[in-house]
mmCIF file of C-alpha atoms in Angstrom:
data_model
loop_
_atom_site.group_PDB
_atom_site.id
_atom_site.type_symbol
_atom_site.label_atom_id
_atom_site.label_comp_id
_atom_site.label_asym_id
_atom_site.label_seq_id
_atom_site.Cartn_x
_atom_site.Cartn_y
_atom_site.Cartn_z
ATOM 1 C CA MET X 1 -0.005 0.021 0.035
ATOM 2 C CA ASP X 2 1.574 3.312 -1.096
ATOM 3 C CA SER X 3 1.641 6.505 1.011
ATOM 4 C CA ALA X 4 -1.111 8.045 -0.861
ATOM 5 C CA THR X 5 -3.417 5.317 0.040
ATOM 6 C CA GLN X 6 -2.177 5.255 3.702
ATOM 7 C CA GLN X 7 -2.813 9.188 4.088
ATOM 8 C CA PRO X 8 -6.501 9.201 4.679
ATOM 9 C CA HIS X 9 -6.209 6.951 7.889
ATOM 10 C CA GLY X 10 -3.233 9.116 8.900
ATOM 11 C CA SER X 11 -5.523 12.198 8.649
ATOM 12 C CA LEU X 12 -8.143 10.621 10.872
ATOM 13 C CA LYS X 13 -5.446 9.707 13.498
ATOM 14 C CA ARG X 14 -4.307 13.395 13.569
ATOM 15 C CA LEU X 15 -7.986 14.382 13.858
ATOM 16 C CA TYR X 16 -8.449 11.929 16.761
ATOM 17 C CA GLN X 17 -5.461 13.135 18.670
ATOM 18 C CA GLN X 18 -6.504 16.751 18.325
ATOM 19 C CA LEU X 19 -10.071 15.868 19.586
ATOM 20 C CA LYS X 20 -8.594 13.765 22.384
ATOM 21 C CA ALA X 21 -6.872 17.000 23.733
ATOM 22 C CA PHE X 22 -10.100 19.130 23.062
ATOM 23 C CA GLU X 23 -11.416 20.352 26.397
ATOM 24 C CA PRO X 24 -14.883 22.034 25.523
ATOM 25 C CA ASN X 25 -17.900 19.718 25.377
ATOM 26 C CA HIS X 26 -19.291 21.565 22.561
ATOM 27 C CA PRO X 27 -16.915 22.772 19.809
ATOM 28 C CA SER X 28 -17.499 26.241 18.480
ATOM 29 C CA GLN X 29 -17.836 27.002 14.813
ATOM 30 C CA ASP X 30 -14.259 28.393 14.886
ATOM 31 C CA ASP X 31 -13.060 25.005 16.471
ATOM 32 C CA LEU X 32 -14.748 23.094 13.819
ATOM 33 C CA ASP X 33 -13.246 25.158 11.044
ATOM 34 C CA ARG X 34 -9.858 24.494 12.429
ATOM 35 C CA LEU X 35 -10.404 20.904 12.797
ATOM 36 C CA GLY X 36 -11.574 20.652 9.205
ATOM 37 C CA ILE X 37 -15.044 19.444 10.250
ATOM 38 C CA GLN X 38 -18.180 20.771 8.566
ATOM 39 C CA VAL X 39 -21.354 20.449 10.674
ATOM 40 C CA SER X 40 -25.087 21.365 9.739
ATOM 41 C CA GLN X 41 -28.338 20.430 11.246
ATOM 42 C CA VAL X 42 -30.976 19.375 8.891
ATOM 43 C CA ALA X 43 -34.681 18.993 9.039
ATOM 44 C CA THR X 44 -36.928 15.985 9.454
ATOM 45 C CA VAL X 45 -40.034 15.582 7.617
ATOM 46 C CA ASN X 46 -43.202 13.642 7.751
ATOM 47 C CA ASP X 47 -42.755 9.876 7.876
ATOM 48 C CA GLY X 48 -39.468 10.482 9.856
ATOM 49 C CA ILE X 49 -37.196 11.222 6.744
ATOM 50 C CA ILE X 50 -34.057 13.201 7.613
ATOM 51 C CA LEU X 51 -33.287 15.489 4.855
ATOM 52 C CA PHE X 52 -29.539 14.734 4.393
ATOM 53 C CA ASP X 53 -28.072 16.317 1.208
ATOM 54 C CA PRO X 54 -26.535 14.315 -0.409
ATOM 55 C CA CYS X 55 -28.227 11.358 1.209
ATOM 56 C CA PHE X 56 -26.226 8.049 1.485
ATOM 57 C CA PHE X 57 -28.687 6.260 3.745
ATOM 58 C CA ARG X 58 -32.381 5.767 3.134
ATOM 59 C CA PRO X 59 -34.554 4.541 6.004
ATOM 60 C CA HIS X 60 -36.274 1.152 5.762
ATOM 61 C CA PRO X 61 -39.545 1.930 3.820
ATOM 62 C CA ASP X 62 -41.845 -0.211 6.027
ATOM 63 C CA ARG X 63 -43.576 0.592 9.213
ATOM 64 C CA LEU X 64 -41.565 -1.994 11.067
ATOM 65 C CA LEU X 65 -43.049 -2.003 14.482
ATOM 66 C CA GLN X 66 -46.282 -3.120 12.816
ATOM 67 C CA TYR X 67 -44.573 -6.634 12.344
ATOM 68 C CA PRO X 68 -46.239 -8.425 15.152
ATOM 69 C CA LEU X 69 -44.123 -9.947 18.058
ATOM 70 C CA ASN X 70 -44.084 -13.464 18.835
ATOM 71 C CA PRO X 71 -46.254 -13.842 21.899
ATOM 72 C CA ASP X 72 -44.406 -16.726 23.228
ATOM 73 C CA PRO X 73 -42.659 -15.390 26.561
ATOM 74 C CA GLU X 74 -39.851 -17.902 25.963
ATOM 75 C CA GLU X 75 -39.075 -16.212 22.519
ATOM 76 C CA ASN X 76 -38.985 -12.663 23.718
ATOM 77 C CA GLY X 77 -39.422 -12.138 27.317
ATOM 78 C CA LYS X 78 -40.589 -8.922 28.730
ATOM 79 C CA PRO X 79 -39.543 -5.820 26.546
ATOM 80 C CA PRO X 80 -37.055 -3.152 28.378
ATOM 81 C CA ARG X 81 -38.585 0.036 29.221
ATOM 82 C CA LEU X 82 -37.275 3.248 27.671
ATOM 83 C CA ARG X 83 -37.193 5.058 31.142
ATOM 84 C CA LEU X 84 -34.051 3.816 33.007
ATOM 85 C CA VAL X 85 -35.730 5.098 36.359
ATOM 86 C CA PRO X 86 -38.921 3.436 36.591
ATOM 87 C CA THR X 87 -41.927 5.127 38.153
ATOM 88 C CA PHE X 88 -43.298 3.867 41.631
ATOM 89 C CA ASP X 89 -46.284 2.319 39.696
ATOM 90 C CA GLU X 90 -43.835 0.475 37.445
ATOM 91 C CA ILE X 91 -41.763 -0.728 40.271
ATOM 92 C CA LEU X 92 -44.993 -2.017 42.068
ATOM 93 C CA GLU X 93 -46.204 -3.770 38.912
ATOM 94 C CA ASP X 94 -42.740 -5.532 38.552
ATOM 95 C CA CYS X 95 -42.682 -6.631 42.269
ATOM 96 C CA GLN X 96 -46.402 -7.797 41.944
ATOM 97 C CA GLU X 97 -45.552 -9.959 39.119
ATOM 98 C CA GLU X 98 -42.718 -11.619 41.104
ATOM 99 C CA TYR X 99 -44.319 -11.929 44.552
ATOM 100 C CA SER X 100 -47.862 -12.717 45.633
ATOM 101 C CA ASP X 101 -47.651 -12.045 49.274
ATOM 102 C CA PRO X 102 -48.514 -8.250 50.054
ATOM 103 C CA GLU X 103 -45.637 -7.935 52.602
ATOM 104 C CA GLU X 104 -43.199 -9.514 50.183
ATOM 105 C CA VAL X 105 -44.278 -6.964 47.659
ATOM 106 C CA GLN X 106 -43.890 -4.100 49.881
ATOM 107 C CA LEU X 107 -40.353 -5.185 51.041
ATOM 108 C CA ALA X 108 -39.339 -5.748 47.478
ATOM 109 C CA VAL X 109 -40.653 -2.193 46.312
ATOM 110 C CA GLU X 110 -38.753 -0.568 49.232
ATOM 111 C CA SER X 111 -35.698 -2.535 48.345
ATOM 112 C CA GLN X 112 -35.659 -1.540 44.802
ATOM 113 C CA ILE X 113 -36.356 2.035 45.384
ATOM 114 C CA LYS X 114 -33.367 2.091 47.736
ATOM 115 C CA VAL X 115 -31.176 0.460 45.071
ATOM 116 C CA LEU X 116 -32.231 2.990 42.437
ATOM 117 C CA GLN X 117 -31.471 5.822 44.890
ATOM 118 C CA ASP X 118 -28.022 4.429 45.729
ATOM 119 C CA LEU X 119 -27.168 3.993 41.874
ATOM 120 C CA GLU X 120 -28.337 7.449 41.039
ATOM 121 C CA PHE X 121 -29.447 6.557 37.704
ATOM 122 C CA ASP X 122 -31.335 9.788 37.252
ATOM 123 C CA LYS X 123 -27.743 11.400 37.093
ATOM 124 C CA ASP X 124 -26.351 8.719 35.117
ATOM 125 C CA TRP X 125 -26.345 10.096 31.525
ATOM 126 C CA TYR X 126 -24.343 7.156 30.075
ATOM 127 C CA MET X 127 -26.762 4.430 31.427
ATOM 128 C CA GLN X 128 -29.717 6.712 30.357
ATOM 129 C CA GLY X 129 -28.497 6.768 26.856
ATOM 130 C CA LEU X 130 -27.622 3.143 26.860
ATOM 131 C CA SER X 131 -31.268 2.166 27.983
ATOM 132 C CA VAL X 132 -32.637 3.847 24.855
ATOM 133 C CA HIS X 133 -30.099 1.899 22.797
ATOM 134 C CA ASP X 134 -31.024 -1.282 24.381
ATOM 135 C CA CYS X 135 -34.719 -0.662 23.701
ATOM 136 C CA ILE X 136 -33.856 -0.041 20.061
ATOM 137 C CA GLU X 137 -31.835 -3.264 20.088
ATOM 138 C CA TRP X 138 -34.595 -5.190 21.599
ATOM 139 C CA GLN X 139 -37.036 -4.199 18.744
ATOM 140 C CA LEU X 140 -34.578 -5.259 16.158
ATOM 141 C CA SER X 141 -33.620 -8.553 17.862
ATOM 142 C CA ALA X 142 -37.183 -9.531 19.004
ATOM 143 C CA SER X 143 -38.946 -12.697 17.576
ATOM 144 C CA ARG X 144 -41.652 -11.693 14.941
ATOM 145 C CA ILE X 145 -44.560 -13.421 13.340
ATOM 146 C CA HIS X 146 -43.803 -12.994 9.577
ATOM 147 C CA PRO X 147 -43.521 -15.327 6.581
ATOM 148 C CA GLU X 148 -40.222 -14.034 5.465
ATOM 149 C CA ILE X 149 -38.379 -12.985 8.434
ATOM 150 C CA SER X 150 -37.879 -14.188 12.137
ATOM 151 C CA ARG X 151 -36.603 -10.785 13.360
ATOM 152 C CA LEU X 152 -36.158 -7.131 11.927
ATOM 153 C CA TRP X 153 -32.543 -7.617 11.815
ATOM 154 C CA ASP X 154 -33.114 -10.081 8.867
ATOM 155 C CA LEU X 155 -34.323 -7.186 6.684
ATOM 156 C CA GLY X 156 -31.036 -5.157 6.761
ATOM 157 C CA GLY X 157 -28.598 -7.095 4.689
ATOM 158 C CA GLN X 158 -25.952 -6.004 7.170
ATOM 159 C CA LYS X 159 -23.100 -7.781 8.893
ATOM 160 C CA TYR X 160 -21.401 -6.997 12.226
ATOM 161 C CA PHE X 161 -17.901 -5.461 11.571
ATOM 162 C CA SER X 162 -14.853 -5.388 13.909
ATOM 163 C CA PRO X 163 -12.169 -2.956 12.448
ATOM 164 C CA SER X 164 -8.641 -4.269 12.561
ATOM 165 C CA TYR X 165 -6.649 -2.898 15.481
ATOM 166 C CA LYS X 166 -3.057 -2.007 15.660
ATOM 167 C CA GLU X 167 -1.214 -0.419 18.457
ATOM 168 C CA GLY X 168 -1.740 3.358 18.476
ATOM 169 C CA ASP X 169 -5.040 3.100 16.385
ATOM 170 C CA PRO X 170 -8.055 5.066 17.756
ATOM 171 C CA ALA X 171 -9.936 3.194 20.331
ATOM 172 C CA LEU X 172 -13.763 2.579 19.900
ATOM 173 C CA TRP X 173 -14.330 3.862 23.590
ATOM 174 C CA SER X 174 -13.068 6.393 25.982
ATOM 175 C CA CYS X 175 -13.471 6.182 29.848
ATOM 176 C CA TRP X 176 -11.691 9.374 30.483
ATOM 177 C CA SER X 177 -13.231 12.993 31.133
ATOM 178 C CA LYS X 178 -15.539 12.436 28.200
ATOM 179 C CA SER X 179 -16.743 9.097 28.336
ATOM 180 C CA TRP X 180 -18.434 7.415 25.263
ATOM 181 C CA LYS X 181 -18.667 3.977 23.562
ATOM 182 C CA VAL X 182 -19.235 2.747 19.943
ATOM 183 C CA GLU X 183 -21.644 -0.147 19.652
ATOM 184 C CA ASP X 184 -22.949 -2.408 16.752
ATOM 185 C CA ILE X 185 -20.825 -1.355 13.833
ATOM 186 C CA LEU X 186 -22.592 -2.782 10.860
ATOM 187 C CA ARG X 187 -21.528 -2.918 7.204
ATOM 188 C CA TYR X 188 -23.122 -3.894 3.835
ATOM 189 C CA SER X 189 -21.609 -6.249 1.441
ATOM 190 C CA THR X 190 -22.172 -6.822 -2.190
ATOM 191 C CA LYS X 191 -21.027 -10.003 -3.790
ATOM 192 C CA GLY X 192 -18.700 -10.608 -0.892
ATOM 193 C CA THR X 193 -17.266 -7.088 -0.991
ATOM 194 C CA PHE X 194 -17.861 -4.571 1.789
ATOM 195 C CA ARG X 195 -19.627 -1.369 0.548
ATOM 196 C CA PRO X 196 -18.265 1.962 1.942
ATOM 197 C CA HIS X 197 -21.348 2.441 4.048
ATOM 198 C CA THR X 198 -21.302 1.689 7.741
ATOM 199 C CA ILE X 199 -23.893 2.075 10.550
ATOM 200 C CA MET X 200 -22.880 2.268 14.150
ATOM 201 C CA SER X 201 -24.419 3.261 17.384
ATOM 202 C CA CYS X 202 -22.767 5.659 19.932
ATOM 203 C CA ILE X 203 -23.501 6.268 23.609
ATOM 204 C CA SER X 204 -22.260 9.250 25.422
ATOM 205 C CA ASP X 205 -21.921 10.142 29.073
ATOM 206 C CA PHE X 206 -23.338 13.740 28.620
ATOM 207 C CA ALA X 207 -26.527 15.483 29.313
ATOM 208 C CA ALA X 208 -27.692 17.161 26.140
ATOM 209 C CA HIS X 209 -30.340 19.733 26.071
ATOM 210 C CA ASP X 210 -32.759 21.149 23.716
ATOM 211 C CA THR X 211 -31.330 24.789 23.854
ATOM 212 C CA ASP X 212 -27.976 23.564 22.492
ATOM 213 C CA GLN X 213 -28.527 21.304 19.422
ATOM 214 C CA GLY X 214 -24.787 21.239 18.532
ATOM 215 C CA LEU X 215 -22.908 18.218 18.141
ATOM 216 C CA THR X 216 -20.782 17.136 21.275
ATOM 217 C CA THR X 217 -16.990 16.377 21.409
ATOM 218 C CA HIS X 218 -18.183 13.048 22.665
ATOM 219 C CA GLU X 219 -19.910 12.341 19.395
ATOM 220 C CA LEU X 220 -17.178 13.593 17.223
ATOM 221 C CA GLU X 221 -14.494 11.586 18.851
ATOM 222 C CA ALA X 222 -16.630 8.545 18.368
ATOM 223 C CA ILE X 223 -17.240 9.110 14.773
ATOM 224 C CA VAL X 224 -13.753 9.921 13.921
ATOM 225 C CA ASN X 225 -12.494 6.892 15.772
ATOM 226 C CA ALA X 226 -14.862 4.604 13.981
ATOM 227 C CA MET X 227 -14.905 6.338 10.708
ATOM 228 C CA LEU X 228 -14.567 4.514 7.319
ATOM 229 C CA THR X 229 -16.046 6.607 4.277
ATOM 230 C CA ARG X 230 -19.756 6.888 4.775
ATOM 231 C CA MET X 231 -21.248 6.506 8.093
ATOM 232 C CA LEU X 232 -24.667 6.624 9.790
ATOM 233 C CA ALA X 233 -24.424 7.064 13.563
ATOM 234 C CA LEU X 234 -27.294 6.662 15.829
ATOM 235 C CA SER X 235 -26.196 8.671 18.927
ATOM 236 C CA PHE X 236 -27.552 8.228 22.340
ATOM 237 C CA LEU X 237 -27.054 10.637 25.367
ATOM 238 C CA GLY X 238 -28.688 11.700 28.498
ATOM 239 C CA PRO X 239 -31.190 12.523 29.765
ATOM 240 C CA GLN X 240 -32.607 9.770 27.299
ATOM 241 C CA LYS X 241 -31.968 11.917 24.172
ATOM 242 C CA GLY X 242 -30.925 10.676 20.707
ATOM 243 C CA ARG X 243 -30.281 12.013 17.268
ATOM 244 C CA ILE X 244 -29.074 10.598 13.910
ATOM 245 C CA ILE X 245 -25.796 11.776 12.204
ATOM 246 C CA GLN X 246 -24.638 11.187 8.538
ATOM 247 C CA ALA X 247 -20.878 11.375 8.279
ATOM 248 C CA VAL X 248 -18.762 11.285 5.192
ATOM 249 C CA TYR X 249 -15.024 11.508 4.783
ATOM 250 C CA ASP X 250 -13.220 12.300 1.393
ATOM 251 C CA GLY X 251 -9.612 11.930 2.708
ATOM 252 C CA LYS X 252 -9.266 15.511 3.471
ATOM 253 C CA SER X 253 -12.241 16.769 5.422
ATOM 254 C CA LEU X 254 -15.202 15.332 7.433
ATOM 255 C CA THR X 255 -18.778 16.517 6.702
ATOM 256 C CA LEU X 256 -21.338 15.782 9.292
ATOM 257 C CA GLN X 257 -25.174 16.352 9.052
ATOM 258 C CA HIS X 258 -27.368 15.712 12.059
ATOM 259 C CA SER X 259 -31.021 15.698 12.966
ATOM 260 C CA GLN X 260 -32.431 17.534 15.877
ATOM 261 C CA LEU X 261 -32.259 15.999 19.322
ATOM 262 C CA TRP X 262 -35.025 13.695 20.000
ATOM 263 C CA THR X 263 -36.400 12.662 23.508
ATOM 264 C CA PHE X 264 -37.374 9.268 24.520
ATOM 265 C CA GLU X 265 -38.817 10.073 27.934
ATOM 266 C CA GLY X 266 -42.302 9.498 26.904
ATOM 267 C CA PRO X 267 -42.970 5.936 25.711
ATOM 268 C CA GLN X 268 -45.963 7.102 23.490
ATOM 269 C CA THR X 269 -44.036 9.769 21.708
ATOM 270 C CA ALA X 270 -40.430 8.432 21.434
ATOM 271 C CA PRO X 271 -39.300 8.077 18.022
ATOM 272 C CA VAL X 272 -38.448 4.386 18.326
ATOM 273 C CA GLU X 273 -39.923 3.515 14.808
ATOM 274 C CA MET X 274 -37.820 6.095 13.134
ATOM 275 C CA PHE X 275 -34.558 4.821 14.976
ATOM 276 C CA VAL X 276 -35.400 1.394 13.970
ATOM 277 C CA ARG X 277 -35.889 2.176 10.328
ATOM 278 C CA TYR X 278 -32.589 4.039 10.146
ATOM 279 C CA ASN X 279 -30.724 1.217 11.882
ATOM 280 C CA LEU X 280 -31.945 -0.871 9.087
ATOM 281 C CA ALA X 281 -31.270 1.988 6.339
ATOM 282 C CA GLN X 282 -30.642 1.098 2.814
ATOM 283 C CA PRO X 283 -27.307 2.355 1.372
ATOM 284 C CA VAL X 284 -27.394 4.894 -1.493
ATOM 285 C CA GLY X 285 -24.584 5.520 -3.981
ATOM 286 C CA LEU X 286 -21.252 3.871 -4.380
ATOM 287 C CA GLU X 287 -20.904 0.009 -4.474
ATOM 288 C CA MET X 288 -17.198 0.245 -3.647
ATOM 289 C CA SER X 289 -14.935 2.776 -2.030
ATOM 290 C CA THR X 290 -11.963 4.141 -3.978
ATOM 291 C CA LEU X 291 -10.562 5.481 -0.583
ATOM 292 C CA CYS X 292 -8.567 3.018 1.841
ATOM 293 C CA ILE X 293 -8.965 3.947 5.411
ATOM 294 C CA ARG X 294 -8.907 0.614 7.410
#
């Protein structure tokens, strides 16, 4: 491999080192310009279509959550709740399912409340983002009643991908002052050859707020460290927030377009369907990459 083909990976490594030393949680526009990263927020229209331009990932066209779940409890079990911290009624319901004696129920409720208070999940932004990710994952993995598939994952045509790692390469997690982790890297293949499209999930230990919709340094680090050529990142943060980011790298600069921040705090209004459809997005454009990164 000549130096010209090695250069793109080297450029990402340098960007990784710059972001690793970066202190603010939210880079300013001047910061992004110096880093060579172009960032813009794009709108979402009816039917949960994010207006990426150009668009390299098209969400699955079906309303996937309408595919009925297998009612056999041995197949699926109880679905996880979106809320990491359950309400009192939810705690009571769980304990009543496990115990029949009223005194045992009361003791179990008191014990669970104390455990939750000790764990301080209401302030644990990483675990709140992870709880949303796990609910999306459950919907994708759950057994379904359908003549052609057994679970939604079967619709994606994706394969799990583990990048080769050499000493000094960017890691896919950080446990330092800005904690984050990359999960579920997925790639598409055509006739045994990987396409330049990648989908991943990213969980960040950060509380994002609607008043500041800008991307966080946590998200930028995760994307740069896992970047190939074209990537769709499903990003989860606290307090139970999420957004979808399209990233494109051309060997010289990184271009990111992202949706608004969505909240998953209300089970009836949480955009679970949209995130499931984008997790199974269909790749648009190149069949093969001319850029060697990993």
